[in-house]
């Protein structure tokens, strides 16, 4: 893992969004990360917490509906 790379080595992907469950990026975003401009990397890095939160809340809703 690199200092400026959001990867946390949990490379599993959400089937609905295509986002990595660990870092929130898509496969194309992961592949392009090193070639992205610093501006684009920063913009994407700011977006990732929202994606992770969205997946977490969707997972909670799913687990609640399975309990019912």
PDB file of C-alpha atoms in Angstrom:
ATOM      1  CA  UNK A   1       0.000   0.000   0.000  1.00  0.00           C
ATOM      2  CA  UNK A   2       1.298   3.429  -0.920  1.00  0.00           C
ATOM      3  CA  UNK A   3       0.919   6.540   1.166  1.00  0.00           C
ATOM      4  CA  UNK A   4      -1.399   8.271  -1.329  1.00  0.00           C
ATOM      5  CA  UNK A   5      -3.290   5.122  -2.341  1.00  0.00           C
ATOM      6  CA  UNK A   6      -6.668   4.498  -0.629  1.00  0.00           C
ATOM      7  CA  UNK A   7      -6.345   0.707  -0.991  1.00  0.00           C
ATOM      8  CA  UNK A   8      -6.670  -1.203   2.298  1.00  0.00           C
ATOM      9  CA  UNK A   9      -6.186  -4.662   0.712  1.00  0.00           C
ATOM     10  CA  UNK A  10      -9.844  -5.703   0.923  1.00  0.00           C
ATOM     11  CA  UNK A  11     -10.375  -6.272  -2.786  1.00  0.00           C
ATOM     12  CA  UNK A  12     -13.999  -7.395  -2.952  1.00  0.00           C
ATOM     13  CA  UNK A  13     -16.550  -5.639  -5.109  1.00  0.00           C
ATOM     14  CA  UNK A  14     -20.185  -4.724  -4.552  1.00  0.00           C
ATOM     15  CA  UNK A  15     -22.304  -6.372  -7.236  1.00  0.00           C
ATOM     16  CA  UNK A  16     -24.730  -3.477  -7.587  1.00  0.00           C
ATOM     17  CA  UNK A  17     -22.342  -0.516  -7.690  1.00  0.00           C
ATOM     18  CA  UNK A  18     -19.065  -2.103  -8.775  1.00  0.00           C
ATOM     19  CA  UNK A  19     -17.299  -0.315  -5.916  1.00  0.00           C
ATOM     20  CA  UNK A  20     -14.571  -2.017  -3.899  1.00  0.00           C
ATOM     21  CA  UNK A  21     -15.800  -2.798  -0.384  1.00  0.00           C
ATOM     22  CA  UNK A  22     -12.420  -1.726   1.006  1.00  0.00           C
ATOM     23  CA  UNK A  23     -11.596   1.541  -0.754  1.00  0.00           C
ATOM     24  CA  UNK A  24     -14.761   2.433  -2.693  1.00  0.00           C
ATOM     25  CA  UNK A  25     -13.143   2.623  -6.122  1.00  0.00           C
ATOM     26  CA  UNK A  26     -14.229   0.829  -9.290  1.00  0.00           C
ATOM     27  CA  UNK A  27     -11.858  -1.474 -11.186  1.00  0.00           C
ATOM     28  CA  UNK A  28     -11.230   1.178 -13.896  1.00  0.00           C
ATOM     29  CA  UNK A  29     -10.495   3.777 -11.188  1.00  0.00           C
ATOM     30  CA  UNK A  30      -8.067   1.399  -9.476  1.00  0.00           C
ATOM     31  CA  UNK A  31      -6.273   0.721 -12.761  1.00  0.00           C
ATOM     32  CA  UNK A  32      -6.082   4.421 -13.634  1.00  0.00           C
ATOM     33  CA  UNK A  33      -5.048   5.635 -10.158  1.00  0.00           C
ATOM     34  CA  UNK A  34      -1.314   6.014 -10.848  1.00  0.00           C
ATOM     35  CA  UNK A  35      -1.908   7.867 -14.116  1.00  0.00           C
ATOM     36  CA  UNK A  36      -4.522  10.253 -12.706  1.00  0.00           C
ATOM     37  CA  UNK A  37      -3.613  13.868 -12.206  1.00  0.00           C
ATOM     38  CA  UNK A  38      -3.254  14.962  -8.573  1.00  0.00           C
ATOM     39  CA  UNK A  39      -6.455  16.994  -8.973  1.00  0.00           C
ATOM     40  CA  UNK A  40      -8.440  13.967 -10.201  1.00  0.00           C
ATOM     41  CA  UNK A  41      -6.988  11.750  -7.439  1.00  0.00           C
ATOM     42  CA  UNK A  42      -7.948  14.284  -4.792  1.00  0.00           C
ATOM     43  CA  UNK A  43     -11.455  14.635  -6.214  1.00  0.00           C
ATOM     44  CA  UNK A  44     -11.930  10.865  -6.246  1.00  0.00           C
ATOM     45  CA  UNK A  45     -10.440  10.470  -2.757  1.00  0.00           C
ATOM     46  CA  UNK A  46     -13.006  12.959  -1.422  1.00  0.00           C
ATOM     47  CA  UNK A  47     -15.807  10.905  -2.998  1.00  0.00           C
ATOM     48  CA  UNK A  48     -14.739   7.552  -1.516  1.00  0.00           C
ATOM     49  CA  UNK A  49     -16.028   8.035   2.068  1.00  0.00           C
ATOM     50  CA  UNK A  50     -19.519   8.757   0.680  1.00  0.00           C
ATOM     51  CA  UNK A  51     -19.407   5.571  -1.388  1.00  0.00           C
ATOM     52  CA  UNK A  52     -18.247   3.471   1.574  1.00  0.00           C
ATOM     53  CA  UNK A  53     -21.004   4.967   3.727  1.00  0.00           C
ATOM     54  CA  UNK A  54     -23.592   4.335   1.048  1.00  0.00           C
ATOM     55  CA  UNK A  55     -22.565   0.680   0.778  1.00  0.00           C
ATOM     56  CA  UNK A  56     -22.599   0.319   4.577  1.00  0.00           C
ATOM     57  CA  UNK A  57     -26.091   1.777   4.904  1.00  0.00           C
ATOM     58  CA  UNK A  58     -27.351  -0.386   2.035  1.00  0.00           C
ATOM     59  CA  UNK A  59     -25.875  -3.442   3.788  1.00  0.00           C
ATOM     60  CA  UNK A  60     -27.630  -2.525   7.031  1.00  0.00           C
ATOM     61  CA  UNK A  61     -30.947  -2.103   5.226  1.00  0.00           C
ATOM     62  CA  UNK A  62     -30.453  -5.467   3.529  1.00  0.00           C
ATOM     63  CA  UNK A  63     -29.627  -7.281   6.767  1.00  0.00           C
ATOM     64  CA  UNK A  64     -32.672  -5.724   8.493  1.00  0.00           C
ATOM     65  CA  UNK A  65     -34.981  -6.868   5.695  1.00  0.00           C
ATOM     66  CA  UNK A  66     -33.547 -10.414   5.893  1.00  0.00           C
ATOM     67  CA  UNK A  67     -34.314 -10.515   9.642  1.00  0.00           C
ATOM     68  CA  UNK A  68     -37.987  -9.683   9.092  1.00  0.00           C
TER      69      UNK A  68
END
